[in-house]
PDB file of C-alpha atoms and ligand atoms in Angstrom:
ATOM      1  CA  MET A  19       0.000   0.000   0.000  1.00 41.00           C
ATOM      2  CA  THR A  20       1.437   3.323  -0.984  1.00 45.00           C
ATOM      3  CA  ARG A  21       1.709   6.068   1.535  1.00 48.00           C
ATOM      4  CA  TYR A  22      -0.735   8.094  -0.574  1.00 47.00           C
ATOM      5  CA  LEU A  23      -3.363   5.361  -0.505  1.00 46.00           C
ATOM      6  CA  LEU A  24      -2.961   4.947   3.254  1.00 45.00           C
ATOM      7  CA  LEU A  25      -3.445   8.674   3.723  1.00 45.00           C
ATOM      8  CA  ALA A  26      -6.547   8.598   1.527  1.00 46.00           C
ATOM      9  CA  LEU A  27      -8.006   5.743   3.585  1.00 44.00           C
ATOM     10  CA  ILE A  28      -7.325   7.518   6.854  1.00 43.00           C
ATOM     11  CA  THR A  29      -8.933  10.732   5.718  1.00 42.00           C
ATOM     12  CA  ALA A  30     -11.945   8.756   4.465  1.00 43.00           C
ATOM     13  CA  LEU A  31     -12.600   7.279   7.895  1.00 43.00           C
ATOM     14  CA  PRO A  32     -15.791   8.625   9.437  1.00 41.00           C
ATOM     15  CA  THR A  33     -15.191  11.291  11.999  1.00 41.00           C
ATOM     16  CA  VAL A  34     -17.051  11.321  15.293  1.00 42.00           C
ATOM     17  CA  ALA A  35     -19.914  13.781  15.003  1.00 44.00           C
ATOM     18  CA  GLN A  36     -19.444  16.853  17.139  1.00 50.00           C
ATOM     19  CA  ASP A  37     -22.715  16.267  18.955  1.00 54.00           C
ATOM     20  CA  ALA A  38     -21.944  12.643  19.794  1.00 57.00           C
ATOM     21  CA  PRO A  39     -18.689  12.628  21.763  1.00 72.00           C
ATOM     22  CA  ALA A  40     -17.294   9.293  22.946  1.00 86.00           C
ATOM     23  CA  LYS A  41     -17.584  10.482  26.534  1.00 95.00           C
ATOM     24  CA  LEU A  42     -19.815  13.251  27.787  1.00 97.00           C
ATOM     25  CA  ARG A  43     -17.864  15.843  29.768  1.00 97.00           C
ATOM     26  CA  ILE A  44     -19.644  16.424  33.049  1.00 98.00           C
ATOM     27  CA  LEU A  45     -19.033  19.282  35.456  1.00 98.00           C
ATOM     28  CA  VAL A  46     -20.221  18.314  38.942  1.00 98.00           C
ATOM     29  CA  ALA A  47     -20.779  21.319  41.188  1.00 98.00           C
ATOM     30  CA  THR A  48     -20.366  20.704  44.931  1.00 98.00           C
ATOM     31  CA  GLY A  49     -20.212  22.829  48.034  1.00 98.00           C
ATOM     32  CA  GLY A  50     -22.611  24.185  50.611  1.00 97.00           C
ATOM     33  CA  HIS A  51     -23.575  20.721  51.869  1.00 98.00           C
ATOM     34  CA  ASP A  52     -21.541  17.798  53.217  1.00 97.00           C
ATOM     35  CA  PHE A  53     -21.447  14.396  51.578  1.00 98.00           C
ATOM     36  CA  GLU A  54     -19.389  11.203  51.698  1.00 98.00           C
ATOM     37  CA  ARG A  55     -16.728  12.096  49.195  1.00 98.00           C
ATOM     38  CA  LYS A  56     -15.069   8.735  48.529  1.00 98.00           C
ATOM     39  CA  PRO A  57     -18.115   6.653  47.467  1.00 98.00           C
ATOM     40  CA  PHE A  58     -19.416   9.663  45.541  1.00 98.00           C
ATOM     41  CA  GLU A  59     -16.199   9.843  43.533  1.00 98.00           C
ATOM     42  CA  THR A  60     -16.216   6.070  43.048  1.00 98.00           C
ATOM     43  CA  MET A  61     -19.698   6.236  41.543  1.00 98.00           C
ATOM     44  CA  TRP A  62     -18.728   8.954  39.098  1.00 98.00           C
ATOM     45  CA  ASN A  63     -15.539   7.099  38.139  1.00 98.00           C
ATOM     46  CA  GLU A  64     -17.550   3.963  37.402  1.00 98.00           C
ATOM     47  CA  LEU A  65     -20.378   5.523  35.367  1.00 98.00           C
ATOM     48  CA  PRO A  66     -20.068   4.439  31.732  1.00 96.00           C
ATOM     49  CA  GLY A  67     -19.419   7.027  29.020  1.00 96.00           C
ATOM     50  CA  ILE A  68     -18.744   9.816  31.500  1.00 96.00           C
ATOM     51  CA  ALA A  69     -15.674  12.012  31.892  1.00 97.00           C
ATOM     52  CA  TRP A  70     -16.320  14.067  34.995  1.00 98.00           C
ATOM     53  CA  ARG A  71     -14.629  16.751  36.974  1.00 98.00           C
ATOM     54  CA  GLU A  72     -15.672  18.566  40.104  1.00 98.00           C
ATOM     55  CA  ALA A  73     -15.884  22.263  40.814  1.00 98.00           C
ATOM     56  CA  GLN A  74     -16.435  23.447  44.359  1.00 97.00           C
ATOM     57  CA  HIS A  75     -17.994  26.694  45.464  1.00 97.00           C
ATOM     58  CA  PRO A  76     -17.104  29.477  45.179  1.00 93.00           C
ATOM     59  CA  ASP A  77     -15.251  28.457  41.971  1.00 95.00           C
ATOM     60  CA  VAL A  78     -18.451  27.093  40.398  1.00 98.00           C
ATOM     61  CA  HIS A  79     -19.816  30.508  39.482  1.00 97.00           C
ATOM     62  CA  ARG A  80     -16.806  31.340  37.326  1.00 98.00           C
ATOM     63  CA  LEU A  81     -17.636  28.264  35.220  1.00 98.00           C
ATOM     64  CA  PHE A  82     -21.072  29.634  34.290  1.00 98.00           C
ATOM     65  CA  ARG A  83     -19.348  32.113  31.969  1.00 97.00           C
ATOM     66  CA  PRO A  84     -19.739  31.215  28.270  1.00 92.00           C
ATOM     67  CA  ASP A  85     -16.033  30.643  27.571  1.00 95.00           C
ATOM     68  CA  ALA A  86     -15.624  28.354  30.617  1.00 97.00           C
ATOM     69  CA  ALA A  87     -18.894  26.530  29.917  1.00 97.00           C
ATOM     70  CA  ARG A  88     -17.582  25.347  26.563  1.00 96.00           C
ATOM     71  CA  ASP A  89     -15.369  22.896  28.470  1.00 96.00           C
ATOM     72  CA  TYR A  90     -18.268  20.730  29.696  1.00 97.00           C
ATOM     73  CA  ASP A  91     -21.270  19.151  27.961  1.00 97.00           C
ATOM     74  CA  VAL A  92     -23.623  18.738  30.927  1.00 98.00           C
ATOM     75  CA  LEU A  93     -23.803  20.654  34.208  1.00 98.00           C
ATOM     76  CA  VAL A  94     -24.629  18.479  37.224  1.00 98.00           C
ATOM     77  CA  LEU A  95     -25.565  20.208  40.465  1.00 98.00           C
ATOM     78  CA  TYR A  96     -24.799  18.429  43.728  1.00 98.00           C
ATOM     79  CA  ASP A  97     -24.315  21.669  45.612  1.00 98.00           C
ATOM     80  CA  MET A  98     -26.446  23.675  48.017  1.00 98.00           C
ATOM     81  CA  PRO A  99     -25.074  27.191  47.937  1.00 97.00           C
ATOM     82  CA  SER A 100     -26.821  30.198  49.383  1.00 96.00           C
ATOM     83  CA  ALA A 101     -24.946  33.237  48.080  1.00 94.00           C
ATOM     84  CA  ILE A 102     -24.720  34.195  44.435  1.00 97.00           C
ATOM     85  CA  SER A 103     -23.670  37.495  42.908  1.00 97.00           C
ATOM     86  CA  ASP A 104     -25.788  39.353  40.385  1.00 98.00           C
ATOM     87  CA  GLU A 105     -23.116  38.618  37.787  1.00 97.00           C
ATOM     88  CA  ALA A 106     -23.224  34.854  38.447  1.00 97.00           C
ATOM     89  CA  LYS A 107     -27.033  34.915  38.365  1.00 98.00           C
ATOM     90  CA  ALA A 108     -26.938  36.597  34.955  1.00 98.00           C
ATOM     91  CA  ASP A 109     -24.302  34.154  33.697  1.00 98.00           C
ATOM     92  CA  LEU A 110     -26.304  31.073  34.759  1.00 98.00           C
ATOM     93  CA  VAL A 111     -29.571  32.393  33.333  1.00 98.00           C
ATOM     94  CA  ALA A 112     -27.845  33.301  30.050  1.00 97.00           C
ATOM     95  CA  LEU A 113     -26.119  29.917  29.886  1.00 97.00           C
ATOM     96  CA  LEU A 114     -29.358  27.992  30.362  1.00 97.00           C
ATOM     97  CA  THR A 115     -31.437  30.303  28.194  1.00 96.00           C
ATOM     98  CA  ALA A 116     -28.979  29.688  25.341  1.00 95.00           C
ATOM     99  CA  GLY A 117     -28.990  25.922  26.062  1.00 95.00           C
ATOM    100  CA  LYS A 118     -26.846  23.910  28.500  1.00 97.00           C
ATOM    101  CA  PRO A 119     -28.033  20.484  29.657  1.00 98.00           C
ATOM    102  CA  LEU A 120     -28.647  20.476  33.411  1.00 98.00           C
ATOM    103  CA  VAL A 121     -29.076  17.561  35.828  1.00 98.00           C
ATOM    104  CA  ALA A 122     -29.758  18.530  39.438  1.00 99.00           C
ATOM    105  CA  LEU A 123     -29.471  16.042  42.268  1.00 98.00           C
ATOM    106  CA  HIS A 124     -30.716  15.703  45.811  1.00 98.00           C
ATOM    107  CA  HIS A 125     -29.790  18.687  48.046  1.00 98.00           C
ATOM    108  CA  SER A 126     -29.319  21.025  45.076  1.00 98.00           C
ATOM    109  CA  LEU A 127     -33.111  21.465  45.425  1.00 98.00           C
ATOM    110  CA  GLY A 128     -32.362  23.611  48.489  1.00 98.00           C
ATOM    111  CA  GLY A 129     -29.825  25.849  46.765  1.00 98.00           C
ATOM    112  CA  TYR A 130     -30.199  29.618  46.539  1.00 98.00           C
ATOM    113  CA  ASP A 131     -33.162  29.794  48.907  1.00 97.00           C
ATOM    114  CA  ALA A 132     -33.420  33.559  48.392  1.00 95.00           C
ATOM    115  CA  TRP A 133     -33.315  33.432  44.572  1.00 97.00           C
ATOM    116  CA  PRO A 134     -36.696  32.300  43.132  1.00 95.00           C
ATOM    117  CA  GLU A 135     -35.361  32.274  39.562  1.00 97.00           C
ATOM    118  CA  TYR A 136     -33.242  29.273  40.590  1.00 98.00           C
ATOM    119  CA  TRP A 137     -36.427  27.536  41.713  1.00 97.00           C
ATOM    120  CA  ALA A 138     -37.855  28.244  38.251  1.00 97.00           C
ATOM    121  CA  ILE A 139     -34.698  26.797  36.672  1.00 98.00           C
ATOM    122  CA  LEU A 140     -34.947  23.487  38.526  1.00 98.00           C
ATOM    123  CA  GLY A 141     -38.732  23.337  38.355  1.00 98.00           C
ATOM    124  CA  GLY A 142     -38.955  22.873  42.107  1.00 98.00           C
ATOM    125  CA  HIS A 143     -37.509  24.011  45.400  1.00 98.00           C
ATOM    126  CA  TYR A 144     -36.791  22.752  48.912  1.00 98.00           C
ATOM    127  CA  MET A 145     -37.858  25.626  51.121  1.00 98.00           C
ATOM    128  CA  LEU A 146     -35.166  26.223  53.733  1.00 97.00           C
ATOM    129  CA  ALA A 147     -37.537  28.771  55.266  1.00 97.00           C
ATOM    130  CA  PRO A 148     -41.223  29.530  54.726  1.00 97.00           C
ATOM    131  CA  HIS A 149     -41.742  31.432  51.475  1.00 95.00           C
ATOM    132  CA  ARG A 150     -44.506  33.151  49.573  1.00 91.00           C
ATOM    133  CA  LEU A 151     -44.566  32.316  45.867  1.00 84.00           C
ATOM    134  CA  ASN A 152     -47.100  33.763  43.412  1.00 84.00           C
ATOM    135  CA  GLY A 153     -49.344  34.722  46.306  1.00 91.00           C
ATOM    136  CA  ILE A 154     -49.224  31.285  47.946  1.00 93.00           C
ATOM    137  CA  ASP A 155     -47.568  30.650  51.314  1.00 96.00           C
ATOM    138  CA  TYR A 156     -45.294  27.622  51.492  1.00 95.00           C
ATOM    139  CA  PRO A 157     -44.041  26.188  54.791  1.00 97.00           C
ATOM    140  CA  ALA A 158     -40.441  25.132  55.286  1.00 98.00           C
ATOM    141  CA  SER A 159     -39.665  21.750  53.697  1.00 98.00           C
ATOM    142  CA  THR A 160     -38.691  18.716  55.792  1.00 98.00           C
ATOM    143  CA  TYR A 161     -36.193  15.866  55.611  1.00 98.00           C
ATOM    144  CA  GLU A 162     -35.873  12.404  57.065  1.00 98.00           C
ATOM    145  CA  HIS A 163     -32.771  10.196  56.804  1.00 98.00           C
ATOM    146  CA  ASP A 164     -32.582   6.418  56.306  1.00 98.00           C
ATOM    147  CA  VAL A 165     -36.050   5.778  54.960  1.00 98.00           C
ATOM    148  CA  THR A 166     -36.821   2.740  52.808  1.00 98.00           C
ATOM    149  CA  PHE A 167     -39.486   3.805  50.372  1.00 98.00           C
ATOM    150  CA  PRO A 168     -41.146   2.562  47.189  1.00 98.00           C
ATOM    151  CA  VAL A 169     -40.323   4.373  43.950  1.00 98.00           C
ATOM    152  CA  LYS A 170     -42.854   4.248  41.142  1.00 98.00           C
ATOM    153  CA  VAL A 171     -41.732   4.747  37.554  1.00 98.00           C
ATOM    154  CA  VAL A 172     -44.299   7.038  35.935  1.00 98.00           C
ATOM    155  CA  ASP A 173     -43.499   6.090  32.324  1.00 97.00           C
ATOM    156  CA  PRO A 174     -41.239   3.089  31.597  1.00 96.00           C
ATOM    157  CA  LYS A 175     -40.953   4.323  27.993  1.00 97.00           C
ATOM    158  CA  HIS A 176     -39.471   7.700  28.952  1.00 98.00           C
ATOM    159  CA  PRO A 177     -35.749   7.896  28.029  1.00 98.00           C
ATOM    160  CA  VAL A 178     -34.751   8.558  31.664  1.00 98.00           C
ATOM    161  CA  THR A 179     -36.678   5.558  33.055  1.00 98.00           C
ATOM    162  CA  LYS A 180     -36.769   3.295  30.018  1.00 97.00           C
ATOM    163  CA  GLY A 181     -36.986  -0.388  30.884  1.00 92.00           C
ATOM    164  CA  LEU A 182     -37.089   0.286  34.629  1.00 97.00           C
ATOM    165  CA  ALA A 183     -39.673  -1.318  36.887  1.00 97.00           C
ATOM    166  CA  ASP A 184     -40.804   0.121  40.214  1.00 98.00           C
ATOM    167  CA  PHE A 185     -38.150  -0.320  42.911  1.00 98.00           C
ATOM    168  CA  ASP A 186     -37.363   0.335  46.575  1.00 98.00           C
ATOM    169  CA  LEU A 187     -34.664   2.712  47.743  1.00 98.00           C
ATOM    170  CA  LEU A 188     -33.016   3.411  51.106  1.00 98.00           C
ATOM    171  CA  ASP A 189     -32.226   7.112  51.170  1.00 98.00           C
ATOM    172  CA  GLU A 190     -33.125  10.458  52.674  1.00 98.00           C
ATOM    173  CA  VAL A 191     -36.533  11.822  51.726  1.00 98.00           C
ATOM    174  CA  TYR A 192     -37.730  15.404  51.570  1.00 98.00           C
ATOM    175  CA  GLY A 193     -41.232  16.550  52.408  1.00 98.00           C
ATOM    176  CA  ARG A 194     -43.309  19.605  51.570  1.00 97.00           C
ATOM    177  CA  PHE A 195     -41.094  20.859  48.766  1.00 97.00           C
ATOM    178  CA  TRP A 196     -42.471  22.838  45.875  1.00 97.00           C
ATOM    179  CA  VAL A 197     -42.721  21.356  42.375  1.00 97.00           C
ATOM    180  CA  ALA A 198     -43.475  23.698  39.479  1.00 96.00           C
ATOM    181  CA  PRO A 199     -46.781  22.932  37.729  1.00 96.00           C
ATOM    182  CA  ASN A 200     -44.951  22.749  34.396  1.00 96.00           C
ATOM    183  CA  SER A 201     -42.548  20.033  35.566  1.00 98.00           C
ATOM    184  CA  THR A 202     -43.182  16.538  34.199  1.00 98.00           C
ATOM    185  CA  PRO A 203     -43.002  13.800  36.870  1.00 98.00           C
ATOM    186  CA  LEU A 204     -40.659  10.862  36.239  1.00 98.00           C
ATOM    187  CA  LEU A 205     -40.692   9.147  39.643  1.00 98.00           C
ATOM    188  CA  THR A 206     -43.245   9.187  42.456  1.00 98.00           C
ATOM    189  CA  THR A 207     -43.634   7.609  45.875  1.00 98.00           C
ATOM    190  CA  THR A 208     -46.398   6.852  48.334  1.00 98.00           C
ATOM    191  CA  GLU A 209     -44.006   7.260  51.308  1.00 98.00           C
ATOM    192  CA  PRO A 210     -45.842   9.652  53.664  1.00 98.00           C
ATOM    193  CA  LYS A 211     -42.629  11.316  54.878  1.00 98.00           C
ATOM    194  CA  SER A 212     -41.816  12.319  51.307  1.00 98.00           C
ATOM    195  CA  SER A 213     -43.397  14.685  48.852  1.00 98.00           C
ATOM    196  CA  PRO A 214     -45.065  12.520  46.186  1.00 98.00           C
ATOM    197  CA  THR A 215     -42.824  13.504  43.252  1.00 98.00           C
ATOM    198  CA  LEU A 216     -39.221  12.237  43.414  1.00 98.00           C
ATOM    199  CA  GLY A 217     -37.952  13.222  39.987  1.00 98.00           C
ATOM    200  CA  TRP A 218     -39.036  15.279  37.025  1.00 98.00           C
ATOM    201  CA  THR A 219     -38.077  16.838  33.736  1.00 98.00           C
ATOM    202  CA  HIS A 220     -38.342  20.541  33.170  1.00 97.00           C
ATOM    203  CA  ARG A 221     -37.404  23.054  30.511  1.00 97.00           C
ATOM    204  CA  TYR A 222     -35.701  26.348  31.103  1.00 97.00           C
ATOM    205  CA  GLY A 223     -34.899  28.414  28.042  1.00 96.00           C
ATOM    206  CA  ARG A 224     -33.296  26.075  25.523  1.00 96.00           C
ATOM    207  CA  SER A 225     -32.021  23.795  28.284  1.00 97.00           C
ATOM    208  CA  GLN A 226     -33.391  20.420  29.239  1.00 98.00           C
ATOM    209  CA  VAL A 227     -33.396  20.034  32.997  1.00 98.00           C
ATOM    210  CA  VAL A 228     -33.773  16.794  34.974  1.00 98.00           C
ATOM    211  CA  TYR A 229     -34.069  16.693  38.762  1.00 98.00           C
ATOM    212  CA  LEU A 230     -33.639  13.494  40.820  1.00 98.00           C
ATOM    213  CA  GLU A 231     -34.376  13.748  44.540  1.00 98.00           C
ATOM    214  CA  PRO A 232     -32.546  10.597  45.732  1.00 98.00           C
ATOM    215  CA  GLY A 233     -28.776  10.627  46.161  1.00 98.00           C
ATOM    216  CA  HIS A 234     -27.860  11.457  49.750  1.00 98.00           C
ATOM    217  CA  GLY A 235     -25.265   8.707  50.018  1.00 98.00           C
ATOM    218  CA  PRO A 236     -23.912   5.288  49.064  1.00 98.00           C
ATOM    219  CA  THR A 237     -27.195   3.420  49.496  1.00 98.00           C
ATOM    220  CA  SER A 238     -28.348   5.148  46.320  1.00 98.00           C
ATOM    221  CA  TRP A 239     -24.957   5.732  44.655  1.00 98.00           C
ATOM    222  CA  ASN A 240     -24.181   1.986  44.791  1.00 98.00           C
ATOM    223  CA  ASN A 241     -27.648   1.011  43.601  1.00 98.00           C
ATOM    224  CA  PRO A 242     -27.527  -0.064  39.917  1.00 97.00           C
ATOM    225  CA  VAL A 243     -31.004   1.357  39.280  1.00 98.00           C
ATOM    226  CA  TYR A 244     -29.933   4.747  40.635  1.00 98.00           C
ATOM    227  CA  ARG A 245     -26.819   4.707  38.456  1.00 98.00           C
ATOM    228  CA  THR A 246     -28.932   3.852  35.413  1.00 98.00           C
ATOM    229  CA  LEU A 247     -31.286   6.729  36.208  1.00 98.00           C
ATOM    230  CA  LEU A 248     -28.383   9.135  36.549  1.00 98.00           C
ATOM    231  CA  VAL A 249     -26.707   8.140  33.275  1.00 98.00           C
ATOM    232  CA  ASN A 250     -30.056   8.191  31.475  1.00 98.00           C
ATOM    233  CA  ALA A 251     -30.833  11.638  32.910  1.00 98.00           C
ATOM    234  CA  ILE A 252     -27.489  12.996  31.724  1.00 98.00           C
ATOM    235  CA  HIS A 253     -28.009  11.638  28.214  1.00 97.00           C
ATOM    236  CA  PHE A 254     -31.618  12.799  28.051  1.00 98.00           C
ATOM    237  CA  ALA A 255     -30.667  16.317  29.135  1.00 98.00           C
ATOM    238  CA  TYR A 256     -27.894  16.332  26.557  1.00 97.00           C
ATOM    239  CA  ASP A 257     -30.028  14.918  23.741  1.00 96.00           C
ATOM    240  CA  GLN A 258     -32.980  17.234  24.383  1.00 96.00           C
ATOM    241  CA  THR A 259     -31.098  20.487  24.761  1.00 93.00           C
ATOM    242  CA  ILE A 260     -31.653  22.475  21.613  1.00 75.00           C
ATOM    243  CA  THR A 261     -28.279  24.141  21.406  1.00 61.00           C
ATOM    244  CA  ARG A 262     -25.227  23.274  23.410  1.00 50.00           C
TER     245      ARG A 262
HETATM  246 ZN1   ZN B  14     -29.077  14.649  51.978  1.00 91.69          ZN
END
C-alpha cells in the first residue's frame, strides 16, 4: 500500500460527530452541603461514558461564563449554595437560556433559597424557610434520613426511566417541597414522609433540565437502578437540549 493510498483511507474514515462525543464531559458542582466524598467519587468514576470533573464553590460561578462553559457538555448540580452574585445569576440564566443540559441532584433542590429564579430553573424548590410564591404561602420543607421507600416509575418508555420497573430505595426523603406545575413527573412515591414527586423533567430556556431527589449517600450511589437513572438523565438532558 502506498503512503498516498494509506493517507486517503485515513482521511476517508468517518469522523465522530461533534454532537456525539465518545464520553460526555460532566461538570459536577459541589459545596454548601456535606457528603461522603469517597463513594461519591467512586460512583462517578464507574459511570459508563462519563468524563467528569468537580468544581467546588465558590469556583463554580466562574464556570457559568460562556467561555468556561464550553469545556463541559452537561452541568450536574450536587451543591447547596446560598450566596450568588448578580453577575453569576446573569451568567447562569444566560447559559441555560442559550442551552446547556442540566441535571440537578438531591440537596441542590435547596440551593439559593433567596433566589426564586433558581427555583424556576430546577422546576422545584426545597424551602429552607417559609416562602410566599405567586401569592401562595409555602411552609419550610422537611427531611428524614434512612427511609426505605417505594419508587414508582411514571413512564417506563421515557428515556430517563426506560426499561425500569418500580423499585425500593433506602435514602433520605424530603417533604413539603415545591414542584413547578410545568414540571413533568418521572418518579413518584407513596411514602408519607416524602413529597409525592421524586424526579421530574423541566425546561428552562433552551435547556433540558432533569431533577432526581434521591442521592444522599452510598445506598443510592451503589444502587444499579440509581446509576442507570443518573446516566439516562445525563443523556436525556444532553439529547434534548436544543443548542449546546
Ligand atoms: Zn441529603
